[in-house]
Short mmCIF file of C-alpha atoms in Angstrom, two decimals:
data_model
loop_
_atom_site.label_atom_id
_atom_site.label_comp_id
_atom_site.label_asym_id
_atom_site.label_seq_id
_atom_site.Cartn_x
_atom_site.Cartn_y
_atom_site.Cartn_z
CA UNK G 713 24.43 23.47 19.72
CA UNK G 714 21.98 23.08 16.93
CA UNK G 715 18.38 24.18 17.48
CA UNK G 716 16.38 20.76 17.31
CA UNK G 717 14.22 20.53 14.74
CA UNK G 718 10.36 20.41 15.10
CA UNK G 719 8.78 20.53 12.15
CA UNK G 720 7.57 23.33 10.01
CA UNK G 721 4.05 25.03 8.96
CA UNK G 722 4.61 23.55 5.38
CA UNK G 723 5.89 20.17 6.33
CA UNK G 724 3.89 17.60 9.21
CA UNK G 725 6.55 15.77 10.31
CA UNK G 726 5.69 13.03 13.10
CA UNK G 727 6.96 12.65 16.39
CA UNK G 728 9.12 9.41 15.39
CA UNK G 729 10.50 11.68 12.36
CA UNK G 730 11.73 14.60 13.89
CA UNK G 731 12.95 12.19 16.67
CA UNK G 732 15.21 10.65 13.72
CA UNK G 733 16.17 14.09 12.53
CA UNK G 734 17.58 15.15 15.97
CA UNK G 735 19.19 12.33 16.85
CA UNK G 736 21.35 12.29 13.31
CA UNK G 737 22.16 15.24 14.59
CA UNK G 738 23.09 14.34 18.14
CA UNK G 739 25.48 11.41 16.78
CA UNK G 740 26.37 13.47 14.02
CA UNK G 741 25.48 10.95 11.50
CA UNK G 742 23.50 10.47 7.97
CA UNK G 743 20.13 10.29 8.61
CA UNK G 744 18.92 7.61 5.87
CA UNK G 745 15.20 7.83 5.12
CA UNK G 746 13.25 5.40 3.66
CA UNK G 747 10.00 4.94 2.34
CA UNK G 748 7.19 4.58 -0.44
CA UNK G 749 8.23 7.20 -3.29
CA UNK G 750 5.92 9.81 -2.63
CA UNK G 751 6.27 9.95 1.18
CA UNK G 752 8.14 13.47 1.08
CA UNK G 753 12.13 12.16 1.73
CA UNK G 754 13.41 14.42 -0.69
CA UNK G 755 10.90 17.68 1.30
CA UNK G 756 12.03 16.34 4.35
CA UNK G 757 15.54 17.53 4.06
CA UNK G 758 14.57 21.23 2.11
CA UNK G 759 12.23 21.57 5.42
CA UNK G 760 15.07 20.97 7.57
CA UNK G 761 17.24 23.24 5.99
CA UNK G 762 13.75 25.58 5.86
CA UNK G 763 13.20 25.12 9.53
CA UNK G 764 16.87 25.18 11.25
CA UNK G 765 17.84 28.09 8.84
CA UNK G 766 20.71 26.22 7.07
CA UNK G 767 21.82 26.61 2.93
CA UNK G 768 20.79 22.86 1.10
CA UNK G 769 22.92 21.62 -0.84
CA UNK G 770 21.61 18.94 -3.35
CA UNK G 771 22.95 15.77 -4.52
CA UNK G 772 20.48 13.78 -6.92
CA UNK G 773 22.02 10.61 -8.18
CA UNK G 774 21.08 8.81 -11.27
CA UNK G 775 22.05 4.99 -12.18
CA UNK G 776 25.23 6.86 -14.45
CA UNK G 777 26.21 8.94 -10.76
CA UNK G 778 29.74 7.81 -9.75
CA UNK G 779 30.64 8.74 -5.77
CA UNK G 780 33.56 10.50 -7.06
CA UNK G 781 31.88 12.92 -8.63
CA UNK G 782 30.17 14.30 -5.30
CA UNK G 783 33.96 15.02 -4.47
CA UNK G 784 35.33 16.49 -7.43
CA UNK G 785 36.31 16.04 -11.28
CA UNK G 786 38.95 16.61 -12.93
CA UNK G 787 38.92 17.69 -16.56
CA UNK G 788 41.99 16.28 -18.63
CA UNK G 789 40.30 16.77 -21.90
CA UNK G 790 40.19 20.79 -21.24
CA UNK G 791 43.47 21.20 -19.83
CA UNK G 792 45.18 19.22 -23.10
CA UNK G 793 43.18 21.56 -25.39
CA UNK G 794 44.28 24.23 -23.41
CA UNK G 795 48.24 23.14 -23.68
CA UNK G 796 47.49 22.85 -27.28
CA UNK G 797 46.21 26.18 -27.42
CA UNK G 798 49.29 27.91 -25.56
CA UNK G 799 46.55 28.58 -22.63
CA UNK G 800 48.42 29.47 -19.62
CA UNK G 801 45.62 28.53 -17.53
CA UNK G 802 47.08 24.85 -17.61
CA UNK G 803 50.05 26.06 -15.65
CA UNK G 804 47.69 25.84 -12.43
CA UNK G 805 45.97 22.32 -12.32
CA UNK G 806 43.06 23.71 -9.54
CA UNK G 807 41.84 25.34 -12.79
CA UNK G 808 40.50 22.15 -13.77
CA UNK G 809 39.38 20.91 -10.84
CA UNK G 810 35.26 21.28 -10.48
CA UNK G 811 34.10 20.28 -6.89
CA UNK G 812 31.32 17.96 -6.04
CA UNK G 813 28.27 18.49 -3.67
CA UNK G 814 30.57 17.42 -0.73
CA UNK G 815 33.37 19.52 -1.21
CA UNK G 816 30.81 22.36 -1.14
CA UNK G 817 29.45 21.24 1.62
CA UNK G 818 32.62 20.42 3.26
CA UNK G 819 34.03 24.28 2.81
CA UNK G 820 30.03 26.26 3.17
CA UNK G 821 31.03 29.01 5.99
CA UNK G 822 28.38 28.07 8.00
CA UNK G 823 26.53 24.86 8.38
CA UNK G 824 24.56 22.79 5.47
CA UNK G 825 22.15 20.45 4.96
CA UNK G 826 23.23 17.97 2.40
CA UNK G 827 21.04 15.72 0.60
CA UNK G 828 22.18 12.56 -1.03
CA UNK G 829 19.31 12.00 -2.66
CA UNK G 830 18.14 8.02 -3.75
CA UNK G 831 21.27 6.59 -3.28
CA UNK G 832 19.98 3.42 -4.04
CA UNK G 833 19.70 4.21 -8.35
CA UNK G 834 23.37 4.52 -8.35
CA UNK G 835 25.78 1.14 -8.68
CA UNK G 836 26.08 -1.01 -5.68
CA UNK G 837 29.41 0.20 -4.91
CA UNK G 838 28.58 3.82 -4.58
CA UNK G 839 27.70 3.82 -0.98
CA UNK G 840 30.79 2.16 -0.45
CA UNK G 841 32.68 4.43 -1.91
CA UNK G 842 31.25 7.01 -0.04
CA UNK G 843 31.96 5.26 3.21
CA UNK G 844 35.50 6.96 4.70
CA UNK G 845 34.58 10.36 3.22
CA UNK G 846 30.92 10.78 5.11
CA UNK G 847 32.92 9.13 7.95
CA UNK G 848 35.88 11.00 8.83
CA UNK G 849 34.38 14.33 7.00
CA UNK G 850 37.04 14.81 5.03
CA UNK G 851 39.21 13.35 1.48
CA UNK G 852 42.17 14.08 -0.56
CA UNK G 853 42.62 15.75 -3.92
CA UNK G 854 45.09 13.86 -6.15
CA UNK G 855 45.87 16.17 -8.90
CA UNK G 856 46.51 18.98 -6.19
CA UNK G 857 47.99 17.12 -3.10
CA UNK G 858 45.54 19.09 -1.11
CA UNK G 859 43.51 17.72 1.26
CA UNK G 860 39.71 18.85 1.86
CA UNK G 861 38.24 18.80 5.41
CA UNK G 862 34.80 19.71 6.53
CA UNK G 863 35.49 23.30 8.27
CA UNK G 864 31.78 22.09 9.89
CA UNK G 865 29.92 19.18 9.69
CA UNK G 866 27.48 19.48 7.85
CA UNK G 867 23.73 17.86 7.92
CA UNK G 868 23.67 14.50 5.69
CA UNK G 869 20.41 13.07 4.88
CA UNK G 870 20.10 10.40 2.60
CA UNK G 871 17.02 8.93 0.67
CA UNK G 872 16.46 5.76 -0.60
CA UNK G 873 13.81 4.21 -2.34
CA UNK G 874 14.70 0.71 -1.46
CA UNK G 875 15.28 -0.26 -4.80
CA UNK G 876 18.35 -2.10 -4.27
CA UNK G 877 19.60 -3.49 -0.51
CA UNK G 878 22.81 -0.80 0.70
CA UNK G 879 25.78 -2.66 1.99
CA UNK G 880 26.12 -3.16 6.01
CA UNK G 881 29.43 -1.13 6.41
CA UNK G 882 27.36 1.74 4.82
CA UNK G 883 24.22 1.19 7.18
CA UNK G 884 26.29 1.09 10.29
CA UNK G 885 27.43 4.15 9.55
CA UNK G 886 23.87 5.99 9.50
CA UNK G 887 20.80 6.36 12.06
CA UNK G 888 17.99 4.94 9.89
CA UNK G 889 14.40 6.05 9.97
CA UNK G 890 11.50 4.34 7.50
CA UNK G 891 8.33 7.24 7.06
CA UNK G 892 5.50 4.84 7.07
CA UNK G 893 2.39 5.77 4.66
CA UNK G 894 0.40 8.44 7.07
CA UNK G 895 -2.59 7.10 8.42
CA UNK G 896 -6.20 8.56 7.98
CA UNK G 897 -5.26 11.31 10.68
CA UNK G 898 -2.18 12.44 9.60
CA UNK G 899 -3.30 12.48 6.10
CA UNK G 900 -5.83 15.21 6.89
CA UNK G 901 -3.00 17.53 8.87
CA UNK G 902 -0.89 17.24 5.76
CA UNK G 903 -3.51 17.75 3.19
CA UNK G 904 -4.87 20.65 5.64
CA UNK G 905 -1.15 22.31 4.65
CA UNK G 906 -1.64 22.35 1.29
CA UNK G 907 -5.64 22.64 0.60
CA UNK G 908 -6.50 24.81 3.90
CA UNK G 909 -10.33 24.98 2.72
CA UNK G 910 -11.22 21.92 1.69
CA UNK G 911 -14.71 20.99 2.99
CA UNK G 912 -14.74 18.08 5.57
CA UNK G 913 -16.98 15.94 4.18
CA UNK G 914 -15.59 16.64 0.88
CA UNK G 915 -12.91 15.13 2.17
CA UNK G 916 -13.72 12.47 4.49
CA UNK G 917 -15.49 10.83 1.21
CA UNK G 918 -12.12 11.32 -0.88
CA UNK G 919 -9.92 9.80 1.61
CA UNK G 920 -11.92 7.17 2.39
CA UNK G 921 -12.07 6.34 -1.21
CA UNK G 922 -8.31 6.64 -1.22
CA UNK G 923 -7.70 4.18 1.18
CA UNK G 924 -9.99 1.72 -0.23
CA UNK G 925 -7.72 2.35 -3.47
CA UNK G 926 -4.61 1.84 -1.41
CA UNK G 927 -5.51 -1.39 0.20
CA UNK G 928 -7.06 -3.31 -3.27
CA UNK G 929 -5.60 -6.70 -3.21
CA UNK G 930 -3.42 -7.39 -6.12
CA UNK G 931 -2.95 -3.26 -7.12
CA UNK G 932 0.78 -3.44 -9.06
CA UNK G 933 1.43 1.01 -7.77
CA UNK G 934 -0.01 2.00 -4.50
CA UNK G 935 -1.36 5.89 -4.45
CA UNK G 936 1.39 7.84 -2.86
CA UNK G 937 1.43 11.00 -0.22
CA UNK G 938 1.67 13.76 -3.41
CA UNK G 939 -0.45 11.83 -5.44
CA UNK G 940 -3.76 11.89 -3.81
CA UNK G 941 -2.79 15.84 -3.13
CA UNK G 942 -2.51 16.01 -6.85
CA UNK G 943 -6.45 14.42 -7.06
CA UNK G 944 -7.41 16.24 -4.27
CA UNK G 945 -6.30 19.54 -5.91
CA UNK G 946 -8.30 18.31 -9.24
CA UNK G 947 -11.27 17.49 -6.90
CA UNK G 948 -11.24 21.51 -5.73
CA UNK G 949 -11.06 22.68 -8.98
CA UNK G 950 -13.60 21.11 -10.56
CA UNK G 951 -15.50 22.17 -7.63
CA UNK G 952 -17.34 18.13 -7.08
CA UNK G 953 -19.19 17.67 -3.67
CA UNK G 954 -19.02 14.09 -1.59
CA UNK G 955 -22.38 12.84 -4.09
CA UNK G 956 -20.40 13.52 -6.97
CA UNK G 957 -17.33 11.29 -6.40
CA UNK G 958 -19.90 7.87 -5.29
CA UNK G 959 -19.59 5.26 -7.89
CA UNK G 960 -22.73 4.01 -9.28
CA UNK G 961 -21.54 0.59 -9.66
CA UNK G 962 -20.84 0.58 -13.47
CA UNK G 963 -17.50 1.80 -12.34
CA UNK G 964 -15.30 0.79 -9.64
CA UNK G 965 -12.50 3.21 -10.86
CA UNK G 966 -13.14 7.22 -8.19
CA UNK G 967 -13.78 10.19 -10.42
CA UNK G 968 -10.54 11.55 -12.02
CA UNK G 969 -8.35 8.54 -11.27
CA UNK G 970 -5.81 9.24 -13.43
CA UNK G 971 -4.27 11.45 -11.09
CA UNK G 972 -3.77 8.16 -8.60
CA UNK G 973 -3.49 4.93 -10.67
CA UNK G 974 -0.41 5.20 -13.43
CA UNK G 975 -0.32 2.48 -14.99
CA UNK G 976 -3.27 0.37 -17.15
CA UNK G 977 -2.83 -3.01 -15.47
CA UNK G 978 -4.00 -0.73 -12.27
CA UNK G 979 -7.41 0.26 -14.39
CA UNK G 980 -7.78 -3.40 -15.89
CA UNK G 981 -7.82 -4.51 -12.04
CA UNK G 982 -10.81 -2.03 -11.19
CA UNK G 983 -12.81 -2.45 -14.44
CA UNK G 984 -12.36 -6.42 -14.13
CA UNK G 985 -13.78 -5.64 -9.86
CA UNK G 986 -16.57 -3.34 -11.53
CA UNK G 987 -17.61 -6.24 -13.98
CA UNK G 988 -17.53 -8.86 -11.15
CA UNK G 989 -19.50 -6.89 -8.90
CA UNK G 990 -21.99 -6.86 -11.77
CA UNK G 991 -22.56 -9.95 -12.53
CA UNK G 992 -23.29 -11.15 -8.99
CA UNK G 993 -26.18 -9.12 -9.00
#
């Protein structure tokens, strides 16, 4: 039995979250994890690993990422240079066989924590694809005639950052969980993790700036999770009190925002606010 996870000093992980976590578990499931970019999917499953005292084993896939490869590859183009070349090596096919993510997760001697990692850049097939291998823990190797079972099940958790809709068959087959932007609260336990000293009303003013940011009708790129840590940190180090981050009205943009807005269309939309505010003076 698997000790459940409850969070860890480096990671604040809501109730509803490790909830999610334990009952992947339980069912022996994927845990899929959605949410904002920035939210900390990708930490979540290094601080499961982290807390439950399992290897990780990373799988980050890229729109060129075919599911196959997660299983294995197998590398013709060696083994006919190596015929050409007298090699005897190409006597033994398993020589040019290189395993994928889930055959080394499938044969770890003790129990992983793999992480499929946005699934949803890859082509629309790939969670298909992936569908009878997560399920029944195990697939077959052509070229060999061997077949590769998981010797234990190991801990799936896959992200996505919604940026394509995954196919029902796949969703059935996972316990889903959506992180939802933290709230004021939570935002000071995580940013209490990584900047224990921070002054509170240092960073009352900062966060309430933040969320102003965040909610701005018509902003194209919201502020994520590591990205107001990120100003935060620049905040510290430039050692500003609460006086120095109020605007004085020829701005509406906070001190430093180019650690939260990333793109100019985001600036554009706070000068234009600035000048507006102006004028109805």
């Amino acid at each position: 039995m698997t000790t459940p996870f409850t969070g860890t000093d480096a990671y604040v992980a809501t109730d509803d979250l490790t909830m999610a976590v334990n009952a992947a578990i339980t069912l022996e499931r994927p845990l899929l994890v959605k949410g904002e970019p920035g939210t900390g999917k990708t930490e979540l499953a290094r601080q499961v690993s982290a807390g439950l005292g399992m290897p990780m084993i990373e799988w980050h896939i890229k729109s060129t990422t075919r599911a196959q490869q997660g299983l294995y590859e197998y590398d013709a183009v060696s083994r006919l240079r190596d015929s050409q070349l007298g090699d005897a090596r190409v006597n033994d096919v398993s020589n040019y066989i290189r395993r994928g993510k889930l055959w080394q997760a499938f044969t770890a001697t003790e129990r992983s924590v793999l992480l499929i990692d946005e699934i949803d850049k890859a082509d629309i097939e790939f969670p298909n694809d992936l569908l009878q291998e997560l399920d029944r823990m195990e697939f077959h190797v052509y070229e060999t005639g061997e077949t590769v079972k998981a010797r234990i099940r190991p801990i799936v958790i896959i992200t996505s950052n919604n940026e394509k809709e995954l196919p029902d068959a796949f969703l059935r087959r996972c316990f889903f969980h959506y992180i939802r932007f933290p709230d004021m609260e939570t935002m000071r336990k995580i940013v209490a993790v990584h900047h224990p000293g921070i002054k509170d009303a240092l960073l009352t003013t900062a966060l309430t700036q933040f969320y102003e940011l965040r909610d701005t009708a018509g902003l194209k790129k919201k502020p994520s999770t590591s990205e107001v840590l990120d100003w935060l940190k620049l905040l510290l180090a430039e050692d500003l009190s609460p006086e120095d981050l109020r605007r004085d009205g020829k701005s509406a943009l906070p001190r430093l925002h180019g650690a939260l807005l990333k793109n100019e269309q985001d600036v554009h939309l706070f000068e234009r606010l600035a000048f507006m505010a102006r004028a109805q003076r």
